[in-house]
Coordinates of C-alpha atoms and ligand atoms in Angstrom, one line a residue:
M1 CA -36.3 -8.3 10.9
Y2 CA -34.6 -8.9 7.5
F3 CA -33.8 -12.5 8.3
E4 CA -37.4 -13.2 9.4
V5 CA -38.8 -12.0 6.2
A6 CA -36.1 -13.8 4.1
K7 CA -36.8 -17.0 6.0
E8 CA -40.4 -16.9 5.3
K9 CA -39.8 -16.3 1.6
F10 CA -37.2 -19.2 1.6
E11 CA -39.9 -21.5 3.1
Y12 CA -42.5 -20.3 0.5
L13 CA -39.8 -21.2 -2.3
K14 CA -39.2 -24.4 -0.8
Q15 CA -42.9 -25.4 -0.7
H16 CA -44.0 -23.9 -4.1
Y17 CA -41.1 -24.1 -6.4
K18 CA -42.9 -26.6 -8.5
E19 CA -45.8 -24.3 -9.3
M20 CA -43.8 -21.2 -10.0
D21 CA -40.8 -19.8 -11.8
V22 CA -37.7 -19.3 -9.5
F23 CA -35.2 -16.6 -10.6
V24 CA -31.9 -16.9 -8.7
L25 CA -29.3 -14.1 -9.1
A26 CA -25.9 -15.8 -8.6
I27 CA -22.5 -14.2 -7.7
E28 CA -19.0 -15.8 -8.1
S29 CA -15.8 -13.9 -7.2
S30 CA -13.6 -16.5 -5.6
C31 CA -10.5 -16.2 -7.7
D32 CA -10.0 -14.0 -10.9
E33 CA -13.3 -14.1 -12.5
T34 CA -16.2 -11.7 -11.5
S35 CA -19.3 -13.4 -12.6
I36 CA -23.0 -12.8 -12.2
A37 CA -25.7 -15.0 -13.7
V38 CA -29.5 -15.2 -13.6
I39 CA -30.9 -18.8 -13.5
K40 CA -34.5 -19.7 -14.1
N41 CA -35.8 -22.9 -12.3
G42 CA -32.3 -24.2 -11.7
T43 CA -31.4 -25.2 -15.2
E44 CA -32.2 -22.3 -17.5
I45 CA -29.3 -19.9 -18.0
L46 CA -30.9 -16.4 -18.8
S47 CA -27.6 -14.7 -18.5
N48 CA -23.9 -15.7 -17.3
I49 CA -21.7 -12.7 -17.3
I50 CA -17.9 -13.4 -16.8
S51 CA -15.4 -10.7 -16.5
S52 CA -12.0 -12.3 -16.5
Q53 CA -8.9 -10.7 -15.0
I54 CA -6.5 -13.2 -16.7
D55 CA -4.8 -10.6 -18.8
I56 CA -4.2 -8.6 -15.6
H57 CA -2.5 -11.3 -13.8
T58 CA -0.6 -12.8 -16.7
K59 CA 2.2 -10.2 -16.4
F60 CA 2.7 -11.3 -12.8
G61 CA 2.7 -15.1 -13.7
G62 CA -0.3 -15.9 -11.5
V63 CA -3.1 -14.5 -9.5
V64 CA -2.1 -11.6 -7.1
P65 CA -4.9 -11.6 -4.4
E66 CA -4.9 -8.1 -3.6
I67 CA -5.1 -7.1 -7.3
A68 CA -8.0 -9.5 -7.7
S69 CA -9.9 -8.1 -5.0
R70 CA -9.6 -4.6 -6.2
N71 CA -10.6 -5.5 -9.7
H72 CA -13.7 -7.4 -8.5
L73 CA -14.7 -4.4 -6.8
M74 CA -14.3 -2.3 -9.9
A75 CA -16.1 -4.8 -12.1
I76 CA -18.9 -6.0 -10.2
N77 CA -21.6 -3.2 -10.6
G78 CA -21.1 -3.3 -14.4
V79 CA -21.4 -7.2 -14.4
L80 CA -24.6 -6.9 -12.5
N81 CA -26.2 -4.4 -14.9
E82 CA -25.1 -6.6 -17.9
A83 CA -26.5 -9.8 -16.3
L84 CA -29.7 -8.1 -15.6
Q85 CA -30.0 -6.6 -19.1
K86 CA -29.0 -9.9 -20.9
A87 CA -31.6 -11.8 -18.9
N88 CA -34.2 -9.0 -19.7
I89 CA -35.0 -9.0 -16.0
T90 CA -35.3 -6.4 -13.0
L91 CA -34.1 -7.0 -9.5
D92 CA -37.8 -6.9 -8.3
K93 CA -38.4 -10.3 -10.2
I94 CA -35.4 -12.1 -8.5
N95 CA -36.3 -14.7 -5.7
A96 CA -33.0 -15.2 -4.2
I97 CA -29.4 -14.1 -4.2
A98 CA -26.7 -16.9 -4.3
V99 CA -23.0 -16.2 -3.6
T100 CA -19.8 -18.3 -3.4
Y101 CA -18.5 -18.1 0.2
G102 CA -15.7 -20.4 -0.1
A103 CA -13.3 -21.8 -1.0
G104 CA -11.1 -19.2 -2.6
L105 CA -9.0 -16.0 -1.9
V106 CA -10.3 -14.2 1.2
G107 CA -10.5 -10.7 -0.3
A108 CA -11.8 -11.7 -3.5
L109 CA -14.7 -13.8 -1.9
M110 CA -15.4 -10.9 0.4
V111 CA -16.3 -8.6 -2.4
G112 CA -18.9 -11.1 -3.8
V113 CA -20.3 -11.9 -0.3
T114 CA -20.6 -8.4 0.9
F115 CA -22.3 -7.4 -2.5
A116 CA -24.7 -10.3 -2.2
K117 CA -25.6 -9.4 1.5
S118 CA -26.4 -5.9 0.4
L119 CA -28.5 -7.0 -2.5
A120 CA -30.3 -9.5 -0.5
F121 CA -30.9 -7.0 2.3
A122 CA -32.2 -4.3 0.0
L123 CA -34.5 -6.6 -1.9
E124 CA -35.6 -8.5 1.4
I125 CA -35.1 -11.8 -0.3
P126 CA -33.2 -15.0 0.8
L127 CA -29.4 -15.1 0.8
I128 CA -28.1 -18.7 -0.3
K129 CA -24.4 -19.6 0.6
V130 CA -22.7 -21.7 -2.0
N131 CA -19.6 -23.9 -1.7
H132 CA -17.5 -23.3 -4.9
I133 CA -16.7 -26.9 -5.4
K134 CA -20.3 -28.2 -5.2
G135 CA -21.0 -25.4 -7.7
H136 CA -18.6 -26.9 -10.1
V137 CA -20.5 -30.4 -9.7
S138 CA -23.8 -28.5 -10.3
A139 CA -22.5 -27.1 -13.8
N140 CA -23.4 -30.5 -15.0
Y141 CA -27.2 -30.2 -14.2
L142 CA -27.2 -27.1 -16.6
C143 CA -26.2 -28.9 -19.6
E144 CA -27.4 -32.4 -19.0
K145 CA -31.2 -32.1 -18.1
D146 CA -31.4 -35.8 -17.5
L147 CA -28.5 -36.1 -15.3
K148 CA -29.6 -37.8 -11.9
P149 CA -27.7 -39.0 -8.9
P150 CA -26.0 -41.3 -8.1
F151 CA -22.9 -40.4 -10.3
I152 CA -19.2 -40.1 -9.9
S153 CA -18.0 -36.5 -9.9
L154 CA -14.5 -35.9 -10.9
I155 CA -13.6 -32.4 -9.7
V156 CA -10.4 -31.1 -11.3
S157 CA -9.6 -27.5 -11.0
G158 CA -6.8 -25.0 -9.9
G159 CA -7.6 -25.5 -6.2
H160 CA -8.9 -29.0 -6.1
T161 CA -8.7 -32.6 -7.4
A162 CA -11.2 -34.9 -6.0
I163 CA -13.4 -38.0 -6.8
V164 CA -16.8 -37.7 -5.1
K165 CA -19.8 -40.0 -5.1
T166 CA -22.7 -37.6 -5.7
I167 CA -25.6 -39.3 -4.0
S168 CA -28.3 -36.7 -4.3
K169 CA -28.5 -33.2 -5.7
T170 CA -27.1 -31.9 -2.3
E171 CA -25.2 -34.9 -0.8
N172 CA -21.7 -35.8 -1.8
V173 CA -19.4 -38.3 -0.4
L174 CA -15.5 -37.8 -0.8
I175 CA -13.8 -40.9 -2.1
G176 CA -10.4 -39.5 -2.9
T177 CA -8.6 -36.2 -3.0
T178 CA -5.1 -34.6 -3.5
L179 CA -2.7 -35.0 -0.6
D180 CA -0.7 -31.9 -1.9
D181 CA -1.1 -29.9 -5.1
A182 CA -4.2 -29.7 -7.0
I183 CA -3.9 -30.8 -10.6
G184 CA -4.4 -27.2 -12.1
E185 CA -1.9 -26.0 -9.7
A186 CA 0.7 -28.5 -10.9
Y187 CA 0.0 -27.6 -14.5
D188 CA 0.4 -23.9 -13.6
K189 CA 3.7 -24.5 -11.9
V190 CA 5.1 -26.8 -14.6
A191 CA 4.2 -24.1 -17.2
K192 CA 6.0 -21.5 -15.1
V193 CA 9.4 -23.5 -15.2
L194 CA 8.8 -24.1 -18.9
G195 CA 8.5 -20.4 -19.3
L196 CA 4.9 -20.8 -20.8
G197 CA 3.2 -18.2 -18.7
Y198 CA -0.1 -18.1 -16.9
P199 CA -2.5 -19.9 -16.8
G200 CA -0.5 -22.9 -17.7
G201 CA -3.1 -25.5 -18.3
P202 CA -4.2 -24.4 -21.8
K203 CA -0.6 -23.7 -22.8
I204 CA 0.7 -27.1 -21.8
D205 CA -2.4 -28.7 -23.3
K206 CA -1.5 -27.1 -26.6
L207 CA 2.2 -27.8 -26.5
S208 CA 1.7 -31.5 -25.6
A209 CA 0.2 -32.2 -29.0
E210 CA 3.7 -31.5 -30.6
G211 CA 5.5 -33.8 -28.1
E212 CA 5.8 -37.3 -27.0
N213 CA 5.4 -39.1 -23.8
N214 CA 8.9 -40.3 -23.7
I215 CA 10.4 -39.0 -20.2
M216 CA 9.3 -41.0 -17.0
F217 CA 8.4 -38.4 -14.4
M218 CA 5.9 -40.4 -12.3
K219 CA 8.2 -43.4 -11.3
N220 CA 6.8 -45.1 -8.3
D221 CA 3.2 -44.2 -7.5
A222 CA 2.9 -45.0 -3.8
L223 CA -0.8 -44.2 -4.0
K224 CA -1.6 -46.5 -6.7
K225 CA -4.0 -48.6 -4.8
S226 CA -5.6 -45.6 -3.2
F227 CA -8.2 -43.1 -4.6
N228 CA -6.1 -40.2 -3.3
F229 CA -3.7 -38.2 -5.6
S230 CA -0.3 -36.5 -5.2
F231 CA 1.0 -34.1 -7.9
S232 CA 3.9 -32.6 -5.9
G233 CA 6.1 -35.5 -6.8
I234 CA 5.7 -35.3 -10.6
K235 CA 5.8 -31.5 -10.5
T236 CA 9.2 -31.7 -8.5
A237 CA 10.5 -34.3 -11.1
V238 CA 9.7 -32.1 -13.9
I239 CA 11.3 -29.0 -12.2
N240 CA 14.4 -31.2 -11.4
Y241 CA 14.7 -32.6 -15.0
I242 CA 14.7 -28.9 -16.3
H243 CA 17.2 -27.7 -13.9
S244 CA 19.6 -30.6 -14.4
C245 CA 19.3 -30.1 -18.2
E246 CA 20.1 -26.5 -17.8
Q247 CA 23.0 -27.1 -15.5
G248 CA 24.5 -29.6 -17.7
K249 CA 23.8 -27.3 -20.8
K250 CA 21.9 -30.1 -22.3
E251 CA 19.1 -29.4 -24.8
Y252 CA 15.6 -30.6 -23.8
N253 CA 12.4 -30.7 -25.9
K254 CA 9.7 -28.6 -24.1
A255 CA 6.9 -30.3 -25.9
D256 CA 8.2 -33.7 -24.9
V257 CA 8.2 -32.5 -21.2
A258 CA 4.7 -31.1 -21.5
C259 CA 3.3 -34.1 -23.1
S260 CA 5.1 -36.5 -20.6
F261 CA 3.7 -34.6 -17.6
Q262 CA 0.3 -34.3 -19.0
T263 CA 0.0 -38.0 -20.1
Q264 CA 1.1 -39.2 -16.7
A265 CA -0.7 -36.9 -14.4
I266 CA -4.0 -37.0 -16.2
G267 CA -3.4 -41.0 -16.7
T268 CA -3.7 -41.3 -13.0
I269 CA -6.9 -39.2 -12.8
I270 CA -8.5 -41.3 -15.5
D271 CA -7.5 -44.7 -13.9
K272 CA -8.7 -43.8 -10.4
T273 CA -12.1 -42.5 -11.9
I274 CA -12.9 -45.6 -13.8
K275 CA -11.7 -47.7 -10.6
A276 CA -14.1 -45.6 -8.6
C277 CA -16.9 -46.4 -10.8
K278 CA -16.4 -50.1 -10.7
K279 CA -15.9 -50.2 -6.9
Y280 CA -19.2 -48.4 -6.4
K281 CA -21.0 -49.9 -9.3
I282 CA -21.8 -46.5 -10.9
K283 CA -22.3 -46.1 -14.6
T284 CA -22.2 -42.3 -14.9
V285 CA -19.3 -39.7 -14.5
A286 CA -19.8 -36.0 -14.5
V287 CA -16.6 -33.9 -14.7
A288 CA -16.1 -30.4 -13.2
G289 CA -13.6 -27.7 -12.7
G290 CA -11.2 -25.7 -15.1
V291 CA -9.0 -28.8 -16.1
A292 CA -12.2 -30.3 -17.5
A293 CA -11.2 -28.2 -20.5
N294 CA -8.2 -30.3 -21.0
S295 CA -8.3 -32.0 -24.5
Y296 CA -6.3 -35.0 -23.3
L297 CA -8.6 -35.7 -20.5
R298 CA -11.7 -35.2 -22.5
K299 CA -10.6 -37.6 -25.3
N300 CA -9.0 -40.4 -23.0
L301 CA -11.6 -40.4 -20.3
L302 CA -14.4 -40.6 -22.8
N303 CA -12.6 -43.6 -24.5
A304 CA -11.9 -45.4 -21.2
C305 CA -15.6 -44.8 -20.1
E306 CA -16.8 -46.1 -23.4
K307 CA -14.8 -49.3 -23.0
E308 CA -16.5 -49.8 -19.6
K309 CA -20.0 -48.7 -20.9
I310 CA -19.9 -45.7 -18.5
T311 CA -21.6 -42.5 -19.6
C312 CA -19.3 -39.5 -19.2
Y313 CA -20.5 -36.0 -19.3
F314 CA -18.4 -32.8 -19.7
P315 CA -19.8 -29.3 -19.4
P316 CA -19.0 -27.0 -22.2
I317 CA -15.7 -25.1 -21.5
I318 CA -17.5 -21.9 -20.5
L319 CA -19.2 -23.8 -17.6
C320 CA -15.9 -25.7 -16.7
T321 CA -13.9 -22.7 -15.7
D322 CA -15.3 -20.4 -12.9
N323 CA -18.7 -18.9 -13.6
A324 CA -21.8 -17.7 -11.7
A325 CA -24.2 -20.1 -13.6
M326 CA -23.0 -23.1 -11.8
I327 CA -23.4 -21.2 -8.4
G328 CA -27.1 -20.5 -9.4
A329 CA -27.7 -24.1 -10.3
E330 CA -26.3 -25.3 -7.1
A331 CA -28.3 -22.7 -5.1
Y332 CA -31.5 -23.8 -6.7
N333 CA -30.7 -27.5 -5.6
L334 CA -30.2 -26.1 -2.0
I335 CA -33.5 -24.1 -2.0
T336 CA -35.5 -26.9 -3.2
S337 CA -34.1 -29.1 -0.5
G338 CA -34.5 -26.5 2.2
E339 CA -30.7 -25.9 2.6
G340 CA -28.2 -23.1 2.1
L341 CA -30.1 -20.1 3.8
A342 CA -27.6 -17.7 5.2
D343 CA -28.2 -14.5 7.5
L344 CA -26.3 -11.3 7.2
S345 CA -23.5 -12.7 9.5
L346 CA -22.3 -14.7 6.5
T347 CA -18.5 -14.2 5.9
A348 CA -16.0 -15.3 3.2
T349 CA -14.6 -18.8 4.3
P350 CA -11.3 -19.2 2.2
N351 CA -10.5 -22.6 3.4
L352 CA -14.0 -24.1 3.1
N353 CA -13.1 -27.6 1.8
L354 CA -14.7 -30.7 0.5
K355 CA -13.7 -32.3 3.8
Y356 CA -15.9 -30.1 5.8
T357 CA -18.9 -29.9 3.7
I358 CA -19.1 -33.4 2.2
K359 CA -19.5 -36.5 4.4
K360 CA -16.7 -38.9 4.2
N361 CA -17.5 -42.4 3.7
Ligands
LIG1 O1 -12.0 -24.1 -12.1 P1 -11.0 -23.1 -12.3 O2 -11.5 -22.0 -13.4 O3 -10.5 -22.4 -11.0 C1 -10.6 -23.0 -9.8 O4 -11.5 -23.1 -9.1 O5 -9.4 -23.3 -9.5 O6 -9.6 -23.8 -12.9 C2 -8.5 -23.1 -13.4 C3 -7.4 -24.1 -13.5 C4 -6.1 -23.4 -13.8 O7 -5.2 -24.1 -13.1 C5 -5.8 -23.7 -15.3 O8 -4.4 -23.8 -15.6 C6 -6.7 -24.9 -15.5 O9 -7.9 -24.8 -14.7 N1 -6.9 -25.2 -17.0 C7 -6.4 -26.2 -17.7 C8 -6.9 -26.1 -18.9 N2 -7.8 -25.0 -19.1 C9 -7.8 -24.3 -17.7 N3 -5.7 -27.3 -17.2 C10 -5.3 -28.1 -18.2 N4 -5.7 -28.1 -19.5 C11 -6.5 -27.1 -19.9 N5 -7.0 -27.1 -21.2
LIG2 ZN1 -13.2 -23.1 -9.8

């Protein structure tokens, strides 16, 4: 019964979204941020409440999945109330509930998915399932109102590194991805061996400013001609360098290690992004994911794009790291294209991958 009513309302939204205001309540809980947002007509952020668990996980040197799930559970009701209050809206005005169902930590995702299903059922409104990575791409629509496909999406986060050709608001083609570690993961692991703590990205970014790119970690890039990435080699090279210095009781400069790692790892990302633009004759790049906050990437990708007359968009930092506003933006694109409707059998899909959801060219 619920699904018939939800389906009817979904069809109505798809037919009439141009003549009405559509309010999506979006939920994100895939890792260590509990976030709920209210998005009006796909681009207007009425609220975007983010409760971060970073302080809780820092003492363990990384996200502890079980602790993450429990804290989502404790935070989610309060985050919902705050999101509704800030948006000055009541639940009866919400047209659809959107939720991240993958990729991410299974227990963490389950909290958001179960909460979303309960809300959709109680309110008798459509439930929209959102792929977290596509959500990161859609963050760009929230800040660049004129952004229109086709463009190249560069997705750089703790779980993913991918160059994607965004063909339409819901269609993406994977051009290249990492064969092992994600860029953010490599940052976090290198920071750990340098004793900088978690999350490593911002710490390496800051320390790099005091160092020089004078240690060669990325010696022979076997993937030079491909659009794919590999960061496990550079990560191991950094770890081996530190260990051999420590064993030989040789001093090393942490800032130089950070700067060399960052310059070389981000360097390959910039090169491949520009190459992809040239190959597919695309003049726009939109960056997504937590590593989009990186100051070296921002400065140097913008410079490289300027040289090639490519327009490059970076969302503001708050929309780069995990947040529910991007999930709401993606859900609106799905609704208006008649996609994404889920029934109450929706489950968390931890390994939901770009490869399964994005057509490979
Ligand atoms: O997108 P995100 O919030 O979560 C995932 O979906 O993975 O990205 C988190 C990742 C972490 O690995 C963190 O170290 C990295 O983004 N990060 C950065 C910076 N800020 C966050 N990496 C490099 N430089 C930064 N400034
Ligand atoms: Zn993310």
